Short mmCIF file of C-alpha atoms and ligand atoms in Angstrom, two decimals:
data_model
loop_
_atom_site.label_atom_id
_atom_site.label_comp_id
_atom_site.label_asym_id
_atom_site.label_seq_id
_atom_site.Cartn_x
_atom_site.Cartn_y
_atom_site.Cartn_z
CA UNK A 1 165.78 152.40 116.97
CA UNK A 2 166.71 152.80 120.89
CA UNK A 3 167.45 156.35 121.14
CA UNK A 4 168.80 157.37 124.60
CA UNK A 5 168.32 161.45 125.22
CA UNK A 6 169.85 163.39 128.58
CA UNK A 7 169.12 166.96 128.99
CA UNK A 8 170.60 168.80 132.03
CA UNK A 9 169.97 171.15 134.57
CA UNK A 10 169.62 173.95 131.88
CA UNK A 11 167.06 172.31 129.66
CA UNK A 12 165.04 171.35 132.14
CA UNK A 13 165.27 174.75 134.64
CA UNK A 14 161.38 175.55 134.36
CA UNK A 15 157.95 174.71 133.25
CA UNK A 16 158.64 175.79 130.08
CA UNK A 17 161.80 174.08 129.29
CA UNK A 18 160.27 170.94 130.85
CA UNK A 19 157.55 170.97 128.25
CA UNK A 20 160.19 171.93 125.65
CA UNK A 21 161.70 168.06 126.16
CA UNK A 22 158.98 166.58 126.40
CA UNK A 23 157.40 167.76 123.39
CA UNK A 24 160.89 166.66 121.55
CA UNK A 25 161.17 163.45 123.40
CA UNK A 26 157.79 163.06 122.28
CA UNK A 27 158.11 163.85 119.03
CA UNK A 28 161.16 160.79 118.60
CA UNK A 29 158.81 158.63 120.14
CA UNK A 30 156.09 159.13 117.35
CA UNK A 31 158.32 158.16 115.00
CA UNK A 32 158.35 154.85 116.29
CA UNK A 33 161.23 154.95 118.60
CA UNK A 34 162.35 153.12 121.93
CA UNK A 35 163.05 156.31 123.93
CA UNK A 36 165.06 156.54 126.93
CA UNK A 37 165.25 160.02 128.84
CA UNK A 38 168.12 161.14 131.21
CA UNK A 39 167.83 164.00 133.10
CA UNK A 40 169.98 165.98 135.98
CA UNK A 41 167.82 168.38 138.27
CA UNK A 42 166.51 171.21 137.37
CA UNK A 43 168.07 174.29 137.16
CA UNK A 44 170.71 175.23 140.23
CA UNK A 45 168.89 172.91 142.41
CA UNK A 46 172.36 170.59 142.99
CA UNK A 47 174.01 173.83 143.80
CA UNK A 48 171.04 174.84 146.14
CA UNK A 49 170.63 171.54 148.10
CA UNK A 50 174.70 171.70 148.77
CA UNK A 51 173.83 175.69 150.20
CA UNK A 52 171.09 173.74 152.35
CA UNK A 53 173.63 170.75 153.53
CA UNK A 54 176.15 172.98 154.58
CA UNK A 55 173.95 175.61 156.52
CA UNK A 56 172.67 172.49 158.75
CA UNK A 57 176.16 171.28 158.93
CA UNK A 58 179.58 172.26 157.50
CA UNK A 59 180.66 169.06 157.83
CA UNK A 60 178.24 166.67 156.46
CA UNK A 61 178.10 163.00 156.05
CA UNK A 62 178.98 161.51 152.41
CA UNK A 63 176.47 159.35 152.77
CA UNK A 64 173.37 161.97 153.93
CA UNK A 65 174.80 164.04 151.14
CA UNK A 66 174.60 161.83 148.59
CA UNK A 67 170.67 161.06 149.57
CA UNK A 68 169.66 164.32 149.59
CA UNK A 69 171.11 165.59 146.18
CA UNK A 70 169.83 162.74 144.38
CA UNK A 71 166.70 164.10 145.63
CA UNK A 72 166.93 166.36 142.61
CA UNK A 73 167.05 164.24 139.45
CA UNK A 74 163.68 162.31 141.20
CA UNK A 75 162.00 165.59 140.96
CA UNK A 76 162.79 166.26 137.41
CA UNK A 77 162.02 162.91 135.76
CA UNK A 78 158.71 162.77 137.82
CA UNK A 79 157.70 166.24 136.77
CA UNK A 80 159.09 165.06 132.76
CA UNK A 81 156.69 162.19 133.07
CA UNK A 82 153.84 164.55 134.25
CA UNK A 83 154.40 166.94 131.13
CA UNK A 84 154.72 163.64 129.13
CA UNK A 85 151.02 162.62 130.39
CA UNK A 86 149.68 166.22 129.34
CA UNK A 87 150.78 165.60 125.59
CA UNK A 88 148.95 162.18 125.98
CA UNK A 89 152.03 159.96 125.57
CA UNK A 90 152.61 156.51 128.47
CA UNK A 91 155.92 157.56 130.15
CA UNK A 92 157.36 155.64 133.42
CA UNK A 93 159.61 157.68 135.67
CA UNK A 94 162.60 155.75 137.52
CA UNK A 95 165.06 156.40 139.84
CA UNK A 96 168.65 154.43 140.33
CA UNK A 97 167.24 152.11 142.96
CA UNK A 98 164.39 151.31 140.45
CA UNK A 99 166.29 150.27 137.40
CA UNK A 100 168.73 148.89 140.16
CA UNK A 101 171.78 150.87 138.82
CA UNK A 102 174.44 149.64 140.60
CA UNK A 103 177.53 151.49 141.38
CA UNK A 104 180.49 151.39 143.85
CA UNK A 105 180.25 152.50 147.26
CA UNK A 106 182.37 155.56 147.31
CA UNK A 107 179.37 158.46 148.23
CA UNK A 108 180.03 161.44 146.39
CA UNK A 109 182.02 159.77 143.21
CA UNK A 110 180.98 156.60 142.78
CA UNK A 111 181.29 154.46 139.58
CA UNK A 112 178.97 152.62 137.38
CA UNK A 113 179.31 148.31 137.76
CA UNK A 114 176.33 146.69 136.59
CA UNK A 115 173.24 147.75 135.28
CA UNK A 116 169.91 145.47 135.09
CA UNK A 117 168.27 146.70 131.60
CA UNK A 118 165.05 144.63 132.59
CA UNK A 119 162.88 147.54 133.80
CA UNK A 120 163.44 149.64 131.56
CA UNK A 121 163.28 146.88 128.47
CA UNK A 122 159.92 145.86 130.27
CA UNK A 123 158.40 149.65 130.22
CA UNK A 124 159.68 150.13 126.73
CA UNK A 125 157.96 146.90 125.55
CA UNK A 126 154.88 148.12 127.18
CA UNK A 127 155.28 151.21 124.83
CA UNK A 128 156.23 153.62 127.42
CA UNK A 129 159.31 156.43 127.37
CA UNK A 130 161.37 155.70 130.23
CA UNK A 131 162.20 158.86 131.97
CA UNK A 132 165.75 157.64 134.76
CA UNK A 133 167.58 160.05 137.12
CA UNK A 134 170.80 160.92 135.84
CA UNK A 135 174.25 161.09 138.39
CA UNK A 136 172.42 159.00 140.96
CA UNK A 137 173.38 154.84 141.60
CA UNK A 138 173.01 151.98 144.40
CA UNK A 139 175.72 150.75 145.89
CA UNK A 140 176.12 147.34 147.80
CA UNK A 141 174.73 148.13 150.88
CA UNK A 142 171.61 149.59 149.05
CA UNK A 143 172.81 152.79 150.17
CA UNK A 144 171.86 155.99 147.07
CA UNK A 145 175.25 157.24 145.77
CA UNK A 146 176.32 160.04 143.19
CA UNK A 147 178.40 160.01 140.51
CA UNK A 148 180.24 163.26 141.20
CA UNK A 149 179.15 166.93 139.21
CA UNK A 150 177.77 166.71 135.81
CA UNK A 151 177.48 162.89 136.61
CA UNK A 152 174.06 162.65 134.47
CA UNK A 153 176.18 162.27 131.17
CA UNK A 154 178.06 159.63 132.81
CA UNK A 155 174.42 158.27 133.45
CA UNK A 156 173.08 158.31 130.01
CA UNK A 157 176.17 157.03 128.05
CA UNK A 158 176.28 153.70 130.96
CA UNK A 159 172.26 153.23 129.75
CA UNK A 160 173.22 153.84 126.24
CA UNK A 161 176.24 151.17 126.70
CA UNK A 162 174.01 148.37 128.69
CA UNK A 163 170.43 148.65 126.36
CA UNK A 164 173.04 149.01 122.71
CA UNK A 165 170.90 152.02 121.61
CA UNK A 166 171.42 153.33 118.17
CA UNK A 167 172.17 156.81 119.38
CA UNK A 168 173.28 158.48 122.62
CA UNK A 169 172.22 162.44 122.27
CA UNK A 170 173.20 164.77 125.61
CA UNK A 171 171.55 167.97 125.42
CA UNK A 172 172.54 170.76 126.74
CA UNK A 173 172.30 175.05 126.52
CA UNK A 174 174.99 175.53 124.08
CA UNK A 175 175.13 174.22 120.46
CA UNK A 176 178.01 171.48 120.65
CA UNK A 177 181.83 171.19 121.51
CA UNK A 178 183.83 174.13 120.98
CA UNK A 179 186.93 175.17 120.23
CA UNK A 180 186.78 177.24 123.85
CA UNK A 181 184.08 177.33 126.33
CA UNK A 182 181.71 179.98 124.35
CA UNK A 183 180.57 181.69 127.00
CA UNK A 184 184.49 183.11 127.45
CA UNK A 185 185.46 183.04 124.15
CA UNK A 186 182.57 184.74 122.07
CA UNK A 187 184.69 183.51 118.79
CA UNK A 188 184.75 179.89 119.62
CA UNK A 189 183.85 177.33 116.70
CA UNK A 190 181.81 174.65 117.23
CA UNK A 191 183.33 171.07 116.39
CA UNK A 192 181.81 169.28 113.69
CA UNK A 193 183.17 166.22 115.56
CA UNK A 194 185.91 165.50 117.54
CA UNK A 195 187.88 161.95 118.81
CA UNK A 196 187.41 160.31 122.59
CA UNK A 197 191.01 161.16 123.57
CA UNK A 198 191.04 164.40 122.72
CA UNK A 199 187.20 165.32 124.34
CA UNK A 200 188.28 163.02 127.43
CA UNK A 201 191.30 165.51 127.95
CA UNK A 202 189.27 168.60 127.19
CA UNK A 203 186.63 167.55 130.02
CA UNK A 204 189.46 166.36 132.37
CA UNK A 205 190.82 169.77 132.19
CA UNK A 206 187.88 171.21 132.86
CA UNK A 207 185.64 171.51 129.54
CA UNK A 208 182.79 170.86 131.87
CA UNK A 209 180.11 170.31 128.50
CA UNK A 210 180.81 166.52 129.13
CA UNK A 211 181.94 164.51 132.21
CA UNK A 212 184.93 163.24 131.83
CA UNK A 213 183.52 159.65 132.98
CA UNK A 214 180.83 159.61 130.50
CA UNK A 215 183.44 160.23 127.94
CA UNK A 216 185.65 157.19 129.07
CA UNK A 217 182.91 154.98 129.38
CA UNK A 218 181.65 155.88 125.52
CA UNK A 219 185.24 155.27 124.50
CA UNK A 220 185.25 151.61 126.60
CA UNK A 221 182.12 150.70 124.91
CA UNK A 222 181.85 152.60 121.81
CA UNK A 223 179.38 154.46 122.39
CA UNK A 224 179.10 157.64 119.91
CA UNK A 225 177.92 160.34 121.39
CA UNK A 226 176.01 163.75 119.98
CA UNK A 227 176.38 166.73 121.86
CA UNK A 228 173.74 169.10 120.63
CA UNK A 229 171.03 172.45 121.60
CA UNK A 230 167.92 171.41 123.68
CA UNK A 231 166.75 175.15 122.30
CA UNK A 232 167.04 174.42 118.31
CA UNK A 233 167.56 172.26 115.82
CA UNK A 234 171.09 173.13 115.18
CA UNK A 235 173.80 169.94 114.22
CA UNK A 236 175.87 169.49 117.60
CA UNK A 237 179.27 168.27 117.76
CA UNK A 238 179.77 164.03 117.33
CA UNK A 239 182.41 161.97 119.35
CA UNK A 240 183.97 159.30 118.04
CA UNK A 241 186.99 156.79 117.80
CA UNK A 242 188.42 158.67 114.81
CA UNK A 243 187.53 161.76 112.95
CA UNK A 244 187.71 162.18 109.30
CA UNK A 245 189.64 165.70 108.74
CA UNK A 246 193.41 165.59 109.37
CA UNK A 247 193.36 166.98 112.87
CA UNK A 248 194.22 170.31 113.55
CA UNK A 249 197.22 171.73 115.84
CA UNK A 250 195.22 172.42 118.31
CA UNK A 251 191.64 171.33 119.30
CA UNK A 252 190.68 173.16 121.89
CA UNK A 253 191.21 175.25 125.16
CA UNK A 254 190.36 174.29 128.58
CA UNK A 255 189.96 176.23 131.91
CA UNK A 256 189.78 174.42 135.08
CA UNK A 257 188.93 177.04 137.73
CA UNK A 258 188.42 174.62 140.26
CA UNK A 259 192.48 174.29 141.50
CA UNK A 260 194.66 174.68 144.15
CA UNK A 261 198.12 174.98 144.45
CA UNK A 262 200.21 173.29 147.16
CA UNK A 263 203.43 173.47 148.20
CA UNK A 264 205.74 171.37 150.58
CA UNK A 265 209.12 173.57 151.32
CA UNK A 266 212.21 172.30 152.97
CA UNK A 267 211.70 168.30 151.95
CA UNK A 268 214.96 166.39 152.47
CA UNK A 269 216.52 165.76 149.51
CA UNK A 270 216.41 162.08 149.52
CA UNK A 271 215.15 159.05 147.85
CA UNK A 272 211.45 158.44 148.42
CA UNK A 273 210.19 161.77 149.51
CA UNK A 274 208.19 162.26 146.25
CA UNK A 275 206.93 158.70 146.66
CA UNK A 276 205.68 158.94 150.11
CA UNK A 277 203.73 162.15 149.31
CA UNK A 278 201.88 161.30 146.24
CA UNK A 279 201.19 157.24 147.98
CA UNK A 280 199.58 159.03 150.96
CA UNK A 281 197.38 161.25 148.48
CA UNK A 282 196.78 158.31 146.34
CA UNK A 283 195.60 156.00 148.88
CA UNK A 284 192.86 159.24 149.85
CA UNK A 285 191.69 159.34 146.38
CA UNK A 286 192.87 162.43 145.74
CA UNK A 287 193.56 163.56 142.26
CA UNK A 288 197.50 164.93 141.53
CA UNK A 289 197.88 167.18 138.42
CA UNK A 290 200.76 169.58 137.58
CA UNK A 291 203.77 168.48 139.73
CA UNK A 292 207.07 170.82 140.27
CA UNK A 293 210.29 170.02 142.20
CA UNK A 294 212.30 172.57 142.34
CA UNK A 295 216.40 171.44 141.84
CA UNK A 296 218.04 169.99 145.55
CA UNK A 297 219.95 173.57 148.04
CA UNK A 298 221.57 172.53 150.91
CA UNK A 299 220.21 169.02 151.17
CA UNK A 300 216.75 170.23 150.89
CA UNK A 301 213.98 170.56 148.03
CA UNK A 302 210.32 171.72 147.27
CA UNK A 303 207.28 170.07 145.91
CA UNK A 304 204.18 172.03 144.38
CA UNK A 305 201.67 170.42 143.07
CA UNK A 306 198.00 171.08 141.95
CA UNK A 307 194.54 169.00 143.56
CA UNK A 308 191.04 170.00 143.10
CA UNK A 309 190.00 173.09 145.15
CA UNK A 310 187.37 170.76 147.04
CA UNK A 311 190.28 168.88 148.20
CA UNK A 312 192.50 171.10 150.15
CA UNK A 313 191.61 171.00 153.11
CA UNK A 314 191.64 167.04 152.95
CA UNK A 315 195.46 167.32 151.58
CA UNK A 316 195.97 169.48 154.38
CA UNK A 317 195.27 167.52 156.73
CA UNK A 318 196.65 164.36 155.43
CA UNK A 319 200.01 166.10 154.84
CA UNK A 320 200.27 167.73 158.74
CA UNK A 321 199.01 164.49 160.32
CA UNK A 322 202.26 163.22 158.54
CA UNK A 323 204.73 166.15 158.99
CA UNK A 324 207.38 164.10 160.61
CA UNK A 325 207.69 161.52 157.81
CA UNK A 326 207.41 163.90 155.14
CA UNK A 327 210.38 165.83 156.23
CA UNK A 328 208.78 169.20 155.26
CA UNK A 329 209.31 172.52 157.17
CA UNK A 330 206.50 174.31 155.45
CA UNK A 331 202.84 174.10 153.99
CA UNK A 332 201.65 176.47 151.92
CA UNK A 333 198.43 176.23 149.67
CA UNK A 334 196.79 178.97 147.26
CA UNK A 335 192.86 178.57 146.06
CA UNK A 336 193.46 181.87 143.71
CA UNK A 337 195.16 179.93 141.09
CA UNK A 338 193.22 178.29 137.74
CA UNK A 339 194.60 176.00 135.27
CA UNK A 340 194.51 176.86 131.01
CA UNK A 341 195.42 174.16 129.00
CA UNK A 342 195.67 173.19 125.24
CA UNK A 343 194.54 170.01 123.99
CA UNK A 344 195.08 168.45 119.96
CA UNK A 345 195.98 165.02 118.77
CA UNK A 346 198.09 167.64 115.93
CA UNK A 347 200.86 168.36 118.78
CA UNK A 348 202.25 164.89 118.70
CA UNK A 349 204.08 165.75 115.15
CA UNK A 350 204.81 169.39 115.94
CA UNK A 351 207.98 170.89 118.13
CA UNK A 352 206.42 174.59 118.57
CA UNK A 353 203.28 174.45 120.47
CA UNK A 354 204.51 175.30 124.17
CA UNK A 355 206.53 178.02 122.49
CA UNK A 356 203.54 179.17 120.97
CA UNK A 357 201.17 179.26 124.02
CA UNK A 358 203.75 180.42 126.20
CA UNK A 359 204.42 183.64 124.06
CA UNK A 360 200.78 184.17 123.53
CA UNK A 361 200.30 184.69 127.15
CA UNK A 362 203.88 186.65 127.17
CA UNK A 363 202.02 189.44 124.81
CA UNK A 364 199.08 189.76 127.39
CA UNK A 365 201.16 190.08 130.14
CA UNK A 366 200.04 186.73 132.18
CA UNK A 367 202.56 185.00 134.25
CA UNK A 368 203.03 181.22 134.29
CA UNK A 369 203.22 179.57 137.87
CA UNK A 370 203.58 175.93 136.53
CA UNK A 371 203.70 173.86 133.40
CA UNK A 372 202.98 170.66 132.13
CA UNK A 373 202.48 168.38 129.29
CA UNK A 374 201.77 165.52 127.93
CA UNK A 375 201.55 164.02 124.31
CA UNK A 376 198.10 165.96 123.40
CA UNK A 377 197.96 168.69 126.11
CA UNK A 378 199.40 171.54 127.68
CA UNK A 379 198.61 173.22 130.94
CA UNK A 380 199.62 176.45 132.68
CA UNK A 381 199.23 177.03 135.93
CA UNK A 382 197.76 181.11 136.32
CA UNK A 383 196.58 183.57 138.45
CA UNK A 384 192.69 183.20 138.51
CA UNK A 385 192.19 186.35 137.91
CA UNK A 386 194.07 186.20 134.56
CA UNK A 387 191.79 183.53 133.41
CA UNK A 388 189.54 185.05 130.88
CA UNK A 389 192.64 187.20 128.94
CA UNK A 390 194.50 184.06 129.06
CA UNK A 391 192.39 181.54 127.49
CA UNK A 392 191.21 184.07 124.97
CA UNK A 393 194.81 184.96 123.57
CA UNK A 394 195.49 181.29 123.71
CA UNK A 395 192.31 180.63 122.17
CA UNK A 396 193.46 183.36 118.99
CA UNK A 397 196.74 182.13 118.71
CA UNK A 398 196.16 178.59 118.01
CA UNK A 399 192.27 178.66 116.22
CA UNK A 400 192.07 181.58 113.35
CA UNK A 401 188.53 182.85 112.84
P1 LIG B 501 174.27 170.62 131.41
O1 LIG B 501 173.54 171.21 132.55
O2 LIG B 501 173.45 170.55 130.16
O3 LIG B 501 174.93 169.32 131.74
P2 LIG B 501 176.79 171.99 131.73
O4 LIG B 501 176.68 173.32 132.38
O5 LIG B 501 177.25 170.85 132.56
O6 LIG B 501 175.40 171.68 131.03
O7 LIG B 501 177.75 172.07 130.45
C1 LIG B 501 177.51 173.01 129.43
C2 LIG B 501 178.40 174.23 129.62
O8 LIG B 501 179.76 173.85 129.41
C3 LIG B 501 178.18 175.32 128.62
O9 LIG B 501 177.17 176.20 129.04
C4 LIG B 501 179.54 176.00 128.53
O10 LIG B 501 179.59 177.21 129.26
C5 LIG B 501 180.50 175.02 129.19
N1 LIG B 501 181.67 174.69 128.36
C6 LIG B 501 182.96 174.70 128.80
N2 LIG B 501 183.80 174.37 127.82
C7 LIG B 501 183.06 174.15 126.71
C8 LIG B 501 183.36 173.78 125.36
N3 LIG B 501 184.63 173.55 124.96
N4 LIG B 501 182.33 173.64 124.48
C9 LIG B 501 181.06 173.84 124.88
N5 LIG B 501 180.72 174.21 126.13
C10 LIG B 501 181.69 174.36 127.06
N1 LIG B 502 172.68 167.56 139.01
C1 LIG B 502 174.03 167.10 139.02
C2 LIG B 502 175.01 168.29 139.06
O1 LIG B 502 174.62 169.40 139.06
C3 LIG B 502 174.39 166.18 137.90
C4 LIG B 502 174.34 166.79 136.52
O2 LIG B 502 173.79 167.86 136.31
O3 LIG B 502 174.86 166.14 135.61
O4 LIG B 502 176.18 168.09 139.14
MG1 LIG B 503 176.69 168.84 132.74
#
């Protein structure tokens, strides 16, 4: 069997946990396994070489970035294959540029094209564990890229996709999927297993156990994935094309802390407004979600919509350098807002969800800025500082201990 493995930042934070893998990893290998390792950096070390960017420069180069926090994952899988030597098992470290990985050339969120599965078939037929750095990638002018935050699953399921392993295992510091992210809702259940679509929306909403990438990829190339403890032995949570149990109402909750809001006030009210907007923030990349336009006044209208916090000053500045074409007399963004969504295949067939969430939050008091929906999910825009009462009387409504 060809057993791909990624751990992240967690399960690899110190000496200790370092062993930990390798000692498991090990322990597959003994069993007569092809073993292929993924692993992010260690610990808050992404989060610490951003700090480090940004006190040089608050404005730093995609590109520079992108070289420096792939710097991480290289010193985790050379450290894994040090551990590796001390239990007296051949291991091969690699990096992106090794295994020639090779990836579009947008720094910071790049995308997975072609992968060579030489190398690594080479080291494994020399009897080695191959140890690659997850969210890193080449792109065509041999340039490092990234893959974009919690990239390394996104890493492991494109190795698990090009080699056909038997089994694609991420690893991380809680015990599966859950019903809500555990660490917010103590009474979460873990997922026995759970379909593509509906894990795809919980991570594009901001489930952040998987990327959402990794998750599209698995479902492109059906890839099942196992989402398990790097700390025990406990079953994880499996996703797959279909699940066996008659899916429930409701699947899970999802916080996204990471939004904005923004609003354009005083847009004429005329054909082509909306387009122009959401062309110029397409063309930038950036990422629309909840969308509100409020009824035409007096030949006028408004648009809110929500982006990714990161983004805001981009759309900013995108939308003023085009004030005049817009039409709009006012700009207005807000980085205190989060979004709380429900996801389940179940809400297809069933009139009363919305109602449902809506009056859960009603009975704690939390106000809804925005809605929307779609045929599995749906999200309310909220005060950030609602967050944790919100998803937990969501959570209770919907999934009954
Ligand atoms: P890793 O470093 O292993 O990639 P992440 O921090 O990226 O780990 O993802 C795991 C975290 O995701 C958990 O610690 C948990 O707080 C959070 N999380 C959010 N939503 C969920 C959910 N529905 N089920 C499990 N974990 C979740
Ligand atoms: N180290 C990267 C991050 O923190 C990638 C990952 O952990 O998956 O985002
Ligand atoms: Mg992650």
């Amino acid at each position: 069997m060809l057993i791909v493995k990624k751990f992240g930042g967690s399960s690899v934070a110190d000496k200790e946990r370092i062993l930990n893998v390798a000692e498991r990893c090990v322990e597959e290998y003994k069993k007569g396994n092809d073993v292929v390792v993924v692993l992010s950096a260690m610990g808050k070390t992404t989060d610490h070489l951003i700090d480090m960017a940004h006190d040089i420069n608050p404005n730093p180069s995609k590109r520079e970035m992108d070289m420096l926090l792939a710097t991480g994952e290289q010193t985790s899988v050379a450290l894994m294959s040090m551990a590796m030597a001390t239990l007296g098992v051949p291991s091969v470290s690699l990096n992106a540029f090794q295994v020639a990985m090779h990836t579009s050339s947008s720094y910071g969120n790049a995308r997975f094209k072609r992968i060579d599965s030489d190398r690594i078939r080479h080291e494994l037929d020399n009897k080695k564990i191959v140890i690659v750095t997850g969210f890193q990638g080449v792109n065509k002018y041999d340039d490092i890229t990234t893959l974009g935050r919690g990239g390394s699953d996104t890493t492991a399921v494109a190795l698990a996709a090009a080699l056909h392993a038997d089994a694609c295992e991420i690893y991380t510091d809680v015990e599966g999927v859950y019903t809500a992210d555990p660490r917010v809702v103590p009474n979460a259940k873990k997922m026995k297993e759970i379909t593509y679509d509906e894990m795809l929306e919980l991570a594009t909403l901001g489930a952040k156990v998987l990327h959402n990438r990794s998750v599209e990829m698995a479902k492109k190339y059906g890839v099942q994935l196992v989402v398990r403890s790097s700390l025990n032995r406990a079953e994880g949570t499996v996703v797959k094309e279909d699940v066996d149990v008659e899916s429930m109402l409701v699947s899970g909750v999802a916080v996204d802390k990471n939004a904005a809001r923004v609003a354009l006030i005083g847009l004429k009210d005329e054909p082509g407004i909306a387009f122009k907007v959401f062309d110029l923030l397409g063309k930038k990349n950036i990422n629309v979600d909840v969308i509100l336009q409020s009824i035409g006044r007096d030949g006028t209208k408004d648009i809110s919509f929500t982006v990714a916090r990161d983004d805001v000053a981009e759309v900013e500045k995108i939308l003023e350098a085009n004030r005049t074409r817009l039409t709009f007399e006012k700009l207005e963004t807000d980085t205190t807002v989060a979004k709380v969504s429900v996801v389940g295949a179940g809400m297809q067939s069933n009139a009363g969800v919305a109602g449902m969430m809506f009056e859960a939050l009603y009975n704690v008091g939390v106000n809804i800025r925005m809605i929307a929906t779609s045929e599995i999910r749906i999200t309310v825009l909220i005060d950030e500082a609602d967050v944790d009462t919100a998803t937990k009387a969501v959570h209770d409504k919907f999934i009954e201990d």
